[in-house]
Amino acid sequence: ALQISGGFLTNVSYQDHTANLTFKNRLDLLSQVFVSTDTASKQGISYIGSEWNPADLTWDILTKATHGANYSTVDCYTNPEIHYDSWLQWKTNLAAENITVQGFFPYGTNYVQALKSIAELTDSAIYGEADNRLYFLRNLTGVVSYSAVLSLSDVMKVSTTGDAYDMCNKYSVP
């Protein structure tokens, strides 16, 4: 079986012998969830007062039970929501470069806004893959660059659209 996407199927349409499937992936769902769930005081979440490795701060906002996402805290490859190995390598790279941050997420900040800010501050990529887990990558244009070889027989037809606030994949299967 070939897995080309993960997430929740939101729409199916069929026209001219083509089925179009629309999914909401993990980032699309996170765009609808606030980091702070404190609706009473609406004070947001503060990470000011000590220096944080950005990876640890990201892990904290994603996994802490008192925050909106409440992702799994499993710290190995079997984590169903966070690709732990990529997160750990990201953390190691940030630590080796002595990159630390402090932060404050005002009430009303959704997870995509928070993750986008962290990614921009650290010159990193935080993205979803076909297994619908979050991946982390630093040094996008370093010594090693991404390459892949595909032939026409590998791809039937794929079109992808998205931005930081609405990650949505559309696949056409004849």
mmCIF file of N, CA and C in Angstrom, residues 1-138:
data_model
loop_
_atom_site.group_PDB
_atom_site.id
_atom_site.type_symbol
_atom_site.label_atom_id
_atom_site.label_comp_id
_atom_site.label_asym_id
_atom_site.label_seq_id
_atom_site.Cartn_x
_atom_site.Cartn_y
_atom_site.Cartn_z
ATOM 1 N N ALA A 1 0.839 -1.179 0.000
ATOM 2 C CA ALA A 1 0.000 0.000 0.000
ATOM 3 C C ALA A 1 0.884 1.243 0.000
ATOM 4 N N LEU A 2 0.503 2.214 -0.758
ATOM 5 C CA LEU A 2 1.217 3.481 -0.856
ATOM 6 C C LEU A 2 0.437 4.531 -0.090
ATOM 7 N N GLN A 3 1.098 5.157 0.865
ATOM 8 C CA GLN A 3 0.448 6.214 1.624
ATOM 9 C C GLN A 3 0.883 7.551 1.044
ATOM 10 N N ILE A 4 -0.077 8.293 0.496
ATOM 11 C CA ILE A 4 0.254 9.591 -0.093
ATOM 12 C C ILE A 4 -0.245 10.747 0.735
ATOM 13 N N SER A 5 -1.014 10.462 1.761
ATOM 14 C CA SER A 5 -1.517 11.550 2.587
ATOM 15 C C SER A 5 -2.008 11.001 3.908
ATOM 16 N N GLY A 6 -2.123 11.878 4.864
ATOM 17 C CA GLY A 6 -2.706 11.537 6.147
ATOM 18 C C GLY A 6 -3.619 12.660 6.563
ATOM 19 N N GLY A 7 -4.478 12.381 7.475
ATOM 20 C CA GLY A 7 -5.389 13.408 7.933
ATOM 21 C C GLY A 7 -6.808 12.913 7.877
ATOM 22 N N PHE A 8 -7.716 13.854 7.726
ATOM 23 C CA PHE A 8 -9.128 13.535 7.714
ATOM 24 C C PHE A 8 -9.715 13.935 6.375
ATOM 25 N N LEU A 9 -10.395 13.000 5.749
ATOM 26 C CA LEU A 9 -11.035 13.254 4.478
ATOM 27 C C LEU A 9 -12.206 14.211 4.702
ATOM 28 N N THR A 10 -12.204 15.337 3.984
ATOM 29 C CA THR A 10 -13.266 16.328 4.173
ATOM 30 C C THR A 10 -14.185 16.454 2.970
ATOM 31 N N ASN A 11 -13.719 16.012 1.794
ATOM 32 C CA ASN A 11 -14.556 16.154 0.615
ATOM 33 C C ASN A 11 -14.099 15.173 -0.459
ATOM 34 N N VAL A 12 -15.070 14.641 -1.184
ATOM 35 C CA VAL A 12 -14.798 13.785 -2.343
ATOM 36 C C VAL A 12 -15.676 14.271 -3.476
ATOM 37 N N SER A 13 -15.065 14.469 -4.632
ATOM 38 C CA SER A 13 -15.856 14.817 -5.806
ATOM 39 C C SER A 13 -15.393 13.949 -6.973
ATOM 40 N N TYR A 14 -16.298 13.697 -7.875
ATOM 41 C CA TYR A 14 -15.996 12.839 -9.019
ATOM 42 C C TYR A 14 -16.522 13.509 -10.273
ATOM 43 N N GLN A 15 -15.648 13.646 -11.273
ATOM 44 C CA GLN A 15 -16.050 14.270 -12.528
ATOM 45 C C GLN A 15 -15.100 13.806 -13.621
ATOM 46 N N ASP A 16 -15.638 13.462 -14.751
ATOM 47 C CA ASP A 16 -14.833 13.045 -15.909
ATOM 48 C C ASP A 16 -13.845 11.939 -15.557
ATOM 49 N N HIS A 17 -14.310 10.918 -14.898
ATOM 50 C CA HIS A 17 -13.506 9.759 -14.530
ATOM 51 C C HIS A 17 -12.362 10.085 -13.580
ATOM 52 N N THR A 18 -12.488 11.173 -12.846
ATOM 53 C CA THR A 18 -11.452 11.576 -11.886
ATOM 54 C C THR A 18 -12.095 11.810 -10.528
ATOM 55 N N ALA A 19 -11.517 11.200 -9.524
ATOM 56 C CA ALA A 19 -11.969 11.426 -8.150
ATOM 57 C C ALA A 19 -11.018 12.398 -7.483
ATOM 58 N N ASN A 20 -11.538 13.446 -6.879
ATOM 59 C CA ASN A 20 -10.729 14.415 -6.134
ATOM 60 C C ASN A 20 -11.017 14.245 -4.657
ATOM 61 N N LEU A 21 -9.964 14.005 -3.881
ATOM 62 C CA LEU A 21 -10.077 13.819 -2.439
ATOM 63 C C LEU A 21 -9.438 15.011 -1.747
ATOM 64 N N THR A 22 -10.122 15.603 -0.789
ATOM 65 C CA THR A 22 -9.587 16.734 -0.046
ATOM 66 C C THR A 22 -9.444 16.319 1.415
ATOM 67 N N PHE A 23 -8.259 16.565 1.962
ATOM 68 C CA PHE A 23 -7.954 16.181 3.337
ATOM 69 C C PHE A 23 -7.649 17.403 4.187
ATOM 70 N N LYS A 24 -7.925 17.320 5.466
ATOM 71 C CA LYS A 24 -7.404 18.272 6.446
ATOM 72 C C LYS A 24 -6.298 17.533 7.178
ATOM 73 N N ASN A 25 -5.098 18.072 7.099
ATOM 74 C CA ASN A 25 -3.990 17.412 7.791
ATOM 75 C C ASN A 25 -3.779 18.048 9.164
ATOM 76 N N ARG A 26 -2.747 17.591 9.845
ATOM 77 C CA ARG A 26 -2.493 18.016 11.216
ATOM 78 C C ARG A 26 -2.313 19.533 11.325
ATOM 79 N N LEU A 27 -1.604 20.155 10.384
ATOM 80 C CA LEU A 27 -1.396 21.609 10.452
ATOM 81 C C LEU A 27 -2.692 22.370 10.212
ATOM 82 N N ASP A 28 -3.519 21.875 9.321
ATOM 83 C CA ASP A 28 -4.799 22.530 9.086
ATOM 84 C C ASP A 28 -5.652 22.502 10.351
ATOM 85 N N LEU A 29 -5.645 21.374 11.036
ATOM 86 C CA LEU A 29 -6.396 21.270 12.290
ATOM 87 C C LEU A 29 -5.800 22.167 13.372
ATOM 88 N N LEU A 30 -4.455 22.266 13.423
ATOM 89 C CA LEU A 30 -3.817 23.125 14.426
ATOM 90 C C LEU A 30 -4.114 24.603 14.195
ATOM 91 N N SER A 31 -4.439 24.975 12.977
ATOM 92 C CA SER A 31 -4.761 26.384 12.707
ATOM 93 C C SER A 31 -6.073 26.787 13.376
ATOM 94 N N GLN A 32 -6.831 25.800 13.840
ATOM 95 C CA GLN A 32 -8.120 26.069 14.476
ATOM 96 C C GLN A 32 -8.065 25.941 16.000
ATOM 97 N N VAL A 33 -6.854 25.712 16.546
ATOM 98 C CA VAL A 33 -6.708 25.491 17.993
ATOM 99 C C VAL A 33 -5.788 26.559 18.573
ATOM 100 N N PHE A 34 -6.199 27.170 19.685
ATOM 101 C CA PHE A 34 -5.364 28.164 20.357
ATOM 102 C C PHE A 34 -4.344 27.481 21.264
ATOM 103 N N VAL A 35 -3.158 28.089 21.368
ATOM 104 C CA VAL A 35 -2.131 27.579 22.269
ATOM 105 C C VAL A 35 -2.632 27.683 23.703
ATOM 106 N N SER A 36 -3.165 28.841 24.064
ATOM 107 C CA SER A 36 -3.686 29.049 25.416
ATOM 108 C C SER A 36 -5.160 28.679 25.467
ATOM 109 N N THR A 37 -5.508 27.863 26.441
ATOM 110 C CA THR A 37 -6.915 27.486 26.617
ATOM 111 C C THR A 37 -7.551 28.233 27.782
ATOM 112 N N ASP A 38 -6.843 29.218 28.324
ATOM 113 C CA ASP A 38 -7.324 29.988 29.475
ATOM 114 C C ASP A 38 -8.331 31.036 29.012
ATOM 115 N N THR A 39 -9.594 30.660 28.951
ATOM 116 C CA THR A 39 -10.621 31.587 28.485
ATOM 117 C C THR A 39 -11.065 32.560 29.574
ATOM 118 N N ALA A 40 -10.707 32.269 30.826
ATOM 119 C CA ALA A 40 -11.118 33.158 31.919
ATOM 120 C C ALA A 40 -10.265 34.421 31.944
ATOM 121 N N SER A 41 -8.955 34.273 32.111
ATOM 122 C CA SER A 41 -8.088 35.453 32.222
ATOM 123 C C SER A 41 -7.586 35.937 30.868
ATOM 124 N N LYS A 42 -7.537 35.041 29.873
ATOM 125 C CA LYS A 42 -7.048 35.365 28.530
ATOM 126 C C LYS A 42 -5.675 36.024 28.563
ATOM 127 N N GLN A 43 -4.809 35.536 29.449
ATOM 128 C CA GLN A 43 -3.481 36.132 29.597
ATOM 129 C C GLN A 43 -2.429 35.522 28.680
ATOM 130 N N GLY A 44 -2.735 34.440 28.013
ATOM 131 C CA GLY A 44 -1.749 33.831 27.138
ATOM 132 C C GLY A 44 -0.790 32.940 27.904
ATOM 133 N N ILE A 45 0.278 32.531 27.226
ATOM 134 C CA ILE A 45 1.259 31.626 27.825
ATOM 135 C C ILE A 45 2.634 32.264 27.733
ATOM 136 N N SER A 46 3.314 32.331 28.870
ATOM 137 C CA SER A 46 4.615 32.998 28.940
ATOM 138 C C SER A 46 5.754 31.996 29.085
ATOM 139 N N TYR A 47 6.773 32.196 28.285
ATOM 140 C CA TYR A 47 8.029 31.460 28.390
ATOM 141 C C TYR A 47 9.159 32.470 28.584
ATOM 142 N N ILE A 48 8.856 33.509 29.357
ATOM 143 C CA ILE A 48 9.821 34.567 29.631
ATOM 144 C C ILE A 48 10.401 34.343 31.020
ATOM 145 N N GLY A 49 11.682 34.564 31.160
ATOM 146 C CA GLY A 49 12.327 34.409 32.461
ATOM 147 C C GLY A 49 13.449 33.398 32.434
ATOM 148 N N SER A 50 13.439 32.503 31.454
ATOM 149 C CA SER A 50 14.551 31.568 31.292
ATOM 150 C C SER A 50 14.733 31.289 29.804
ATOM 151 N N GLU A 51 15.922 30.848 29.471
ATOM 152 C CA GLU A 51 16.247 30.570 28.077
ATOM 153 C C GLU A 51 15.776 29.157 27.717
ATOM 154 N N TRP A 52 15.124 29.003 26.597
ATOM 155 C CA TRP A 52 14.608 27.719 26.126
ATOM 156 C C TRP A 52 15.279 27.333 24.816
ATOM 157 N N ASN A 53 15.635 26.072 24.681
ATOM 158 C CA ASN A 53 15.947 25.550 23.360
ATOM 159 C C ASN A 53 14.612 25.605 22.610
ATOM 160 N N PRO A 54 14.574 26.178 21.405
ATOM 161 C CA PRO A 54 13.298 26.299 20.695
ATOM 162 C C PRO A 54 12.582 24.959 20.507
ATOM 163 N N ALA A 55 13.334 23.884 20.391
ATOM 164 C CA ALA A 55 12.716 22.563 20.247
ATOM 165 C C ALA A 55 11.986 22.173 21.529
ATOM 166 N N ASP A 56 12.592 22.458 22.681
ATOM 167 C CA ASP A 56 11.931 22.152 23.957
ATOM 168 C C ASP A 56 10.680 23.005 24.152
ATOM 169 N N LEU A 57 10.763 24.272 23.769
ATOM 170 C CA LEU A 57 9.589 25.133 23.869
ATOM 171 C C LEU A 57 8.471 24.605 22.967
ATOM 172 N N THR A 58 8.830 24.200 21.762
ATOM 173 C CA THR A 58 7.845 23.657 20.829
ATOM 174 C C THR A 58 7.229 22.376 21.389
ATOM 175 N N TRP A 59 8.078 21.499 21.929
ATOM 176 C CA TRP A 59 7.572 20.252 22.535
ATOM 177 C C TRP A 59 6.594 20.585 23.666
ATOM 178 N N ASP A 60 6.947 21.575 24.463
ATOM 179 C CA ASP A 60 6.111 21.949 25.601
ATOM 180 C C ASP A 60 4.739 22.456 25.148
ATOM 181 N N ILE A 61 4.711 23.357 24.170
ATOM 182 C CA ILE A 61 3.400 23.888 23.755
ATOM 183 C C ILE A 61 2.556 22.829 23.056
ATOM 184 N N LEU A 62 3.210 21.861 22.422
ATOM 185 C CA LEU A 62 2.450 20.821 21.725
ATOM 186 C C LEU A 62 1.946 19.720 22.654
ATOM 187 N N THR A 63 2.702 19.433 23.731
ATOM 188 C CA THR A 63 2.370 18.250 24.539
ATOM 189 C C THR A 63 1.802 18.547 25.920
ATOM 190 N N LYS A 64 1.964 19.748 26.415
ATOM 191 C CA LYS A 64 1.495 20.051 27.769
ATOM 192 C C LYS A 64 -0.023 19.938 27.837
ATOM 193 N N ALA A 65 -0.496 19.208 28.821
ATOM 194 C CA ALA A 65 -1.924 18.922 28.941
ATOM 195 C C ALA A 65 -2.763 20.178 29.135
ATOM 196 N N THR A 66 -2.164 21.250 29.650
ATOM 197 C CA THR A 66 -2.928 22.473 29.889
ATOM 198 C C THR A 66 -2.987 23.381 28.658
ATOM 199 N N HIS A 67 -2.343 22.971 27.564
ATOM 200 C CA HIS A 67 -2.386 23.752 26.323
ATOM 201 C C HIS A 67 -3.339 23.081 25.348
ATOM 202 N N GLY A 68 -3.651 23.768 24.274
ATOM 203 C CA GLY A 68 -4.695 23.327 23.366
ATOM 204 C C GLY A 68 -4.455 22.046 22.596
ATOM 205 N N ALA A 69 -3.237 21.800 22.115
ATOM 206 C CA ALA A 69 -3.009 20.634 21.254
ATOM 207 C C ALA A 69 -3.035 19.328 22.039
ATOM 208 N N ASN A 70 -2.389 19.324 23.201
ATOM 209 C CA ASN A 70 -2.351 18.136 24.067
ATOM 210 C C ASN A 70 -1.891 16.901 23.298
ATOM 211 N N TYR A 71 -0.791 17.049 22.547
ATOM 212 C CA TYR A 71 -0.227 15.950 21.773
ATOM 213 C C TYR A 71 0.426 14.920 22.679
ATOM 214 N N SER A 72 0.706 13.780 22.098
ATOM 215 C CA SER A 72 1.347 12.677 22.810
ATOM 216 C C SER A 72 2.742 13.084 23.296
ATOM 217 N N THR A 73 3.105 12.618 24.490
ATOM 218 C CA THR A 73 4.437 12.880 25.047
ATOM 219 C C THR A 73 5.384 11.701 24.826
ATOM 220 N N VAL A 74 4.991 10.735 24.026
ATOM 221 C CA VAL A 74 5.843 9.573 23.752
ATOM 222 C C VAL A 74 7.135 10.067 23.114
ATOM 223 N N ASP A 75 8.260 9.753 23.754
ATOM 224 C CA ASP A 75 9.544 10.274 23.272
ATOM 225 C C ASP A 75 10.333 9.209 22.514
ATOM 226 N N CYS A 76 9.696 8.695 21.471
ATOM 227 C CA CYS A 76 10.369 7.770 20.557
ATOM 228 C C CYS A 76 9.618 7.800 19.230
ATOM 229 N N TYR A 77 10.082 6.995 18.293
ATOM 230 C CA TYR A 77 9.536 7.019 16.944
ATOM 231 C C TYR A 77 8.041 6.712 16.883
ATOM 232 N N THR A 78 7.501 6.061 17.871
ATOM 233 C CA THR A 78 6.090 5.667 17.830
ATOM 234 C C THR A 78 5.130 6.803 18.173
ATOM 235 N N ASN A 79 5.643 7.998 18.467
ATOM 236 C CA ASN A 79 4.757 9.133 18.735
ATOM 237 C C ASN A 79 3.843 9.313 17.520
ATOM 238 N N PRO A 80 2.533 9.293 17.721
ATOM 239 C CA PRO A 80 1.614 9.341 16.580
ATOM 240 C C PRO A 80 1.422 10.735 15.975
ATOM 241 N N GLU A 81 1.895 11.779 16.643
ATOM 242 C CA GLU A 81 1.634 13.138 16.170
ATOM 243 C C GLU A 81 2.891 13.923 15.831
ATOM 244 N N ILE A 82 3.994 13.613 16.487
ATOM 245 C CA ILE A 82 5.265 14.308 16.278
ATOM 246 C C ILE A 82 6.292 13.284 15.809
ATOM 247 N N HIS A 83 6.950 13.563 14.699
ATOM 248 C CA HIS A 83 8.024 12.675 14.258
ATOM 249 C C HIS A 83 9.205 12.915 15.191
ATOM 250 N N TYR A 84 9.320 12.052 16.193
ATOM 251 C CA TYR A 84 10.262 12.281 17.288
ATOM 252 C C TYR A 84 11.702 12.358 16.803
ATOM 253 N N ASP A 85 12.101 11.502 15.877
ATOM 254 C CA ASP A 85 13.499 11.503 15.424
ATOM 255 C C ASP A 85 13.873 12.828 14.771
ATOM 256 N N SER A 86 12.968 13.395 13.955
ATOM 257 C CA SER A 86 13.282 14.690 13.330
ATOM 258 C C SER A 86 13.295 15.792 14.380
ATOM 259 N N TRP A 87 12.388 15.710 15.369
ATOM 260 C CA TRP A 87 12.371 16.704 16.442
ATOM 261 C C TRP A 87 13.678 16.632 17.245
ATOM 262 N N LEU A 88 14.124 15.419 17.563
ATOM 263 C CA LEU A 88 15.347 15.245 18.347
ATOM 264 C C LEU A 88 16.576 15.759 17.592
ATOM 265 N N GLN A 89 16.643 15.501 16.296
ATOM 266 C CA GLN A 89 17.757 16.016 15.502
ATOM 267 C C GLN A 89 17.705 17.539 15.437
ATOM 268 N N TRP A 90 16.512 18.101 15.313
ATOM 269 C CA TRP A 90 16.323 19.552 15.305
ATOM 270 C C TRP A 90 16.803 20.137 16.631
ATOM 271 N N LYS A 91 16.422 19.507 17.733
ATOM 272 C CA LYS A 91 16.848 19.962 19.060
ATOM 273 C C LYS A 91 18.367 19.907 19.182
ATOM 274 N N THR A 92 18.964 18.819 18.722
ATOM 275 C CA THR A 92 20.416 18.663 18.779
ATOM 276 C C THR A 92 21.117 19.746 17.969
ATOM 277 N N ASN A 93 20.621 20.026 16.769
ATOM 278 C CA ASN A 93 21.220 21.069 15.927
ATOM 279 C C ASN A 93 21.112 22.444 16.574
ATOM 280 N N LEU A 94 19.954 22.751 17.144
ATOM 281 C CA LEU A 94 19.771 24.042 17.802
ATOM 282 C C LEU A 94 20.687 24.177 19.015
ATOM 283 N N ALA A 95 20.829 23.091 19.783
ATOM 284 C CA ALA A 95 21.707 23.112 20.960
ATOM 285 C C ALA A 95 23.167 23.294 20.545
ATOM 286 N N ALA A 96 23.581 22.628 19.476
ATOM 287 C CA ALA A 96 24.965 22.744 19.005
ATOM 288 C C ALA A 96 25.293 24.164 18.575
ATOM 289 N N GLU A 97 24.280 24.896 18.118
ATOM 290 C CA GLU A 97 24.483 26.275 17.697
ATOM 291 C C GLU A 97 24.157 27.272 18.806
ATOM 292 N N ASN A 98 23.867 26.771 19.999
ATOM 293 C CA ASN A 98 23.547 27.608 21.164
ATOM 294 C C ASN A 98 22.397 28.575 20.897
ATOM 295 N N ILE A 99 21.381 28.105 20.220
ATOM 296 C CA ILE A 99 20.220 28.942 19.931
ATOM 297 C C ILE A 99 19.204 28.749 21.045
ATOM 298 N N THR A 100 18.852 29.849 21.688
ATOM 299 C CA THR A 100 17.847 29.820 22.752
ATOM 300 C C THR A 100 16.843 30.938 22.518
ATOM 301 N N VAL A 101 15.670 30.780 23.091
ATOM 302 C CA VAL A 101 14.613 31.778 22.931
ATOM 303 C C VAL A 101 13.854 31.931 24.241
ATOM 304 N N GLN A 102 13.141 33.023 24.329
ATOM 305 C CA GLN A 102 12.092 33.220 25.314
ATOM 306 C C GLN A 102 10.860 33.556 24.490
ATOM 307 N N GLY A 103 9.696 33.382 25.059
ATOM 308 C CA GLY A 103 8.528 33.655 24.239
ATOM 309 C C GLY A 103 7.284 33.935 25.034
ATOM 310 N N PHE A 104 6.346 34.552 24.355
ATOM 311 C CA PHE A 104 5.026 34.801 24.917
ATOM 312 C C PHE A 104 4.019 34.611 23.796
ATOM 313 N N PHE A 105 3.019 33.791 24.049
ATOM 314 C CA PHE A 105 1.958 33.559 23.080
ATOM 315 C C PHE A 105 0.678 34.161 23.629
ATOM 316 N N PRO A 106 0.250 35.301 23.081
ATOM 317 C CA PRO A 106 -0.967 35.952 23.569
ATOM 318 C C PRO A 106 -2.176 35.045 23.376
ATOM 319 N N TYR A 107 -3.174 35.231 24.212
ATOM 320 C CA TYR A 107 -4.417 34.495 24.030
ATOM 321 C C TYR A 107 -4.942 34.792 22.624
ATOM 322 N N GLY A 108 -5.386 33.783 21.933
ATOM 323 C CA GLY A 108 -5.872 33.944 20.566
ATOM 324 C C GLY A 108 -4.857 33.532 19.521
ATOM 325 N N THR A 109 -3.630 33.190 19.957
ATOM 326 C CA THR A 109 -2.613 32.709 19.023
ATOM 327 C C THR A 109 -2.890 31.248 18.720
ATOM 328 N N ASN A 110 -3.075 30.928 17.451
ATOM 329 C CA ASN A 110 -3.283 29.521 17.119
ATOM 330 C C ASN A 110 -1.935 28.830 16.921
ATOM 331 N N TYR A 111 -1.972 27.532 16.851
ATOM 332 C CA TYR A 111 -0.729 26.764 16.774
ATOM 333 C C TYR A 111 0.062 27.016 15.503
ATOM 334 N N VAL A 112 -0.596 27.225 14.394
ATOM 335 C CA VAL A 112 0.139 27.486 13.162
ATOM 336 C C VAL A 112 0.891 28.807 13.278
ATOM 337 N N GLN A 113 0.267 29.826 13.877
ATOM 338 C CA GLN A 113 0.962 31.099 14.087
ATOM 339 C C GLN A 113 2.175 30.900 14.996
ATOM 340 N N ALA A 114 2.012 30.130 16.070
ATOM 341 C CA ALA A 114 3.113 29.898 17.007
ATOM 342 C C ALA A 114 4.241 29.122 16.337
ATOM 343 N N LEU A 115 3.903 28.045 15.634
ATOM 344 C CA LEU A 115 4.927 27.233 14.973
ATOM 345 C C LEU A 115 5.619 28.007 13.863
ATOM 346 N N LYS A 116 4.869 28.840 13.148
ATOM 347 C CA LYS A 116 5.468 29.673 12.098
ATOM 348 C C LYS A 116 6.472 30.648 12.708
ATOM 349 N N SER A 117 6.131 31.243 13.836
ATOM 350 C CA SER A 117 7.057 32.168 14.506
ATOM 351 C C SER A 117 8.337 31.459 14.930
ATOM 352 N N ILE A 118 8.187 30.282 15.517
ATOM 353 C CA ILE A 118 9.367 29.517 15.955
ATOM 354 C C ILE A 118 10.212 29.120 14.754
ATOM 355 N N ALA A 119 9.572 28.672 13.687
ATOM 356 C CA ALA A 119 10.304 28.278 12.486
ATOM 357 C C ALA A 119 11.074 29.458 11.890
ATOM 358 N N GLU A 120 10.434 30.623 11.838
ATOM 359 C CA GLU A 120 11.102 31.801 11.283
ATOM 360 C C GLU A 120 12.270 32.248 12.151
ATOM 361 N N LEU A 121 12.085 32.215 13.472
ATOM 362 C CA LEU A 121 13.165 32.621 14.381
ATOM 363 C C LEU A 121 14.374 31.711 14.297
ATOM 364 N N THR A 122 14.160 30.451 13.994
ATOM 365 C CA THR A 122 15.248 29.469 14.000
ATOM 366 C C THR A 122 15.689 29.066 12.598
ATOM 367 N N ASP A 123 15.145 29.727 11.577
ATOM 368 C CA ASP A 123 15.460 29.378 10.193
ATOM 369 C C ASP A 123 15.248 27.883 9.975
ATOM 370 N N SER A 124 14.071 27.428 10.356
ATOM 371 C CA SER A 124 13.738 26.010 10.300
ATOM 372 C C SER A 124 12.449 25.804 9.515
ATOM 373 N N ALA A 125 12.157 24.543 9.286
ATOM 374 C CA ALA A 125 10.871 24.165 8.693
ATOM 375 C C ALA A 125 10.154 23.253 9.671
ATOM 376 N N ILE A 126 8.896 23.538 9.894
ATOM 377 C CA ILE A 126 8.018 22.685 10.693
ATOM 378 C C ILE A 126 6.853 22.365 9.757
ATOM 379 N N TYR A 127 6.681 21.102 9.444
ATOM 380 C CA TYR A 127 5.736 20.745 8.392
ATOM 381 C C TYR A 127 5.135 19.358 8.632
ATOM 382 N N GLY A 128 4.067 19.063 7.929
ATOM 383 C CA GLY A 128 3.424 17.763 8.007
ATOM 384 C C GLY A 128 3.825 16.907 6.823
ATOM 385 N N GLU A 129 3.989 15.627 7.068
ATOM 386 C CA GLU A 129 4.317 14.669 6.007
ATOM 387 C C GLU A 129 3.122 13.768 5.752
ATOM 388 N N ALA A 130 3.277 12.824 4.846
ATOM 389 C CA ALA A 130 2.184 11.936 4.459
ATOM 390 C C ALA A 130 1.669 11.090 5.616
ATOM 391 N N ASP A 131 2.519 10.829 6.620
ATOM 392 C CA ASP A 131 2.057 10.038 7.774
ATOM 393 C C ASP A 131 1.293 10.894 8.778
ATOM 394 N N ASN A 132 1.071 12.163 8.440
ATOM 395 C CA ASN A 132 0.290 13.109 9.243
ATOM 396 C C ASN A 132 0.918 13.397 10.604
ATOM 397 N N ARG A 133 2.252 13.359 10.651
ATOM 398 C CA ARG A 133 2.958 13.779 11.858
ATOM 399 C C ARG A 133 3.720 15.056 11.539
ATOM 400 N N LEU A 134 4.046 15.818 12.588
ATOM 401 C CA LEU A 134 4.834 17.037 12.406
ATOM 402 C C LEU A 134 6.310 16.673 12.322
ATOM 403 N N TYR A 135 6.998 17.279 11.366
ATOM 404 C CA TYR A 135 8.429 17.084 11.160
ATOM 405 C C TYR A 135 9.142 18.412 11.373
ATOM 406 N N PHE A 136 10.423 18.329 11.704
ATOM 407 C CA PHE A 136 11.230 19.505 12.022
ATOM 408 C C PHE A 136 12.554 19.393 11.283
ATOM 409 N N LEU A 137 12.991 20.509 10.690
ATOM 410 C CA LEU A 137 14.232 20.499 9.926
ATOM 411 C C LEU A 137 14.898 21.857 9.998
ATOM 412 N N ARG A 138 16.196 21.834 10.232
ATOM 413 C CA ARG A 138 16.996 23.058 10.261
ATOM 414 C C ARG A 138 18.044 22.964 9.166
#
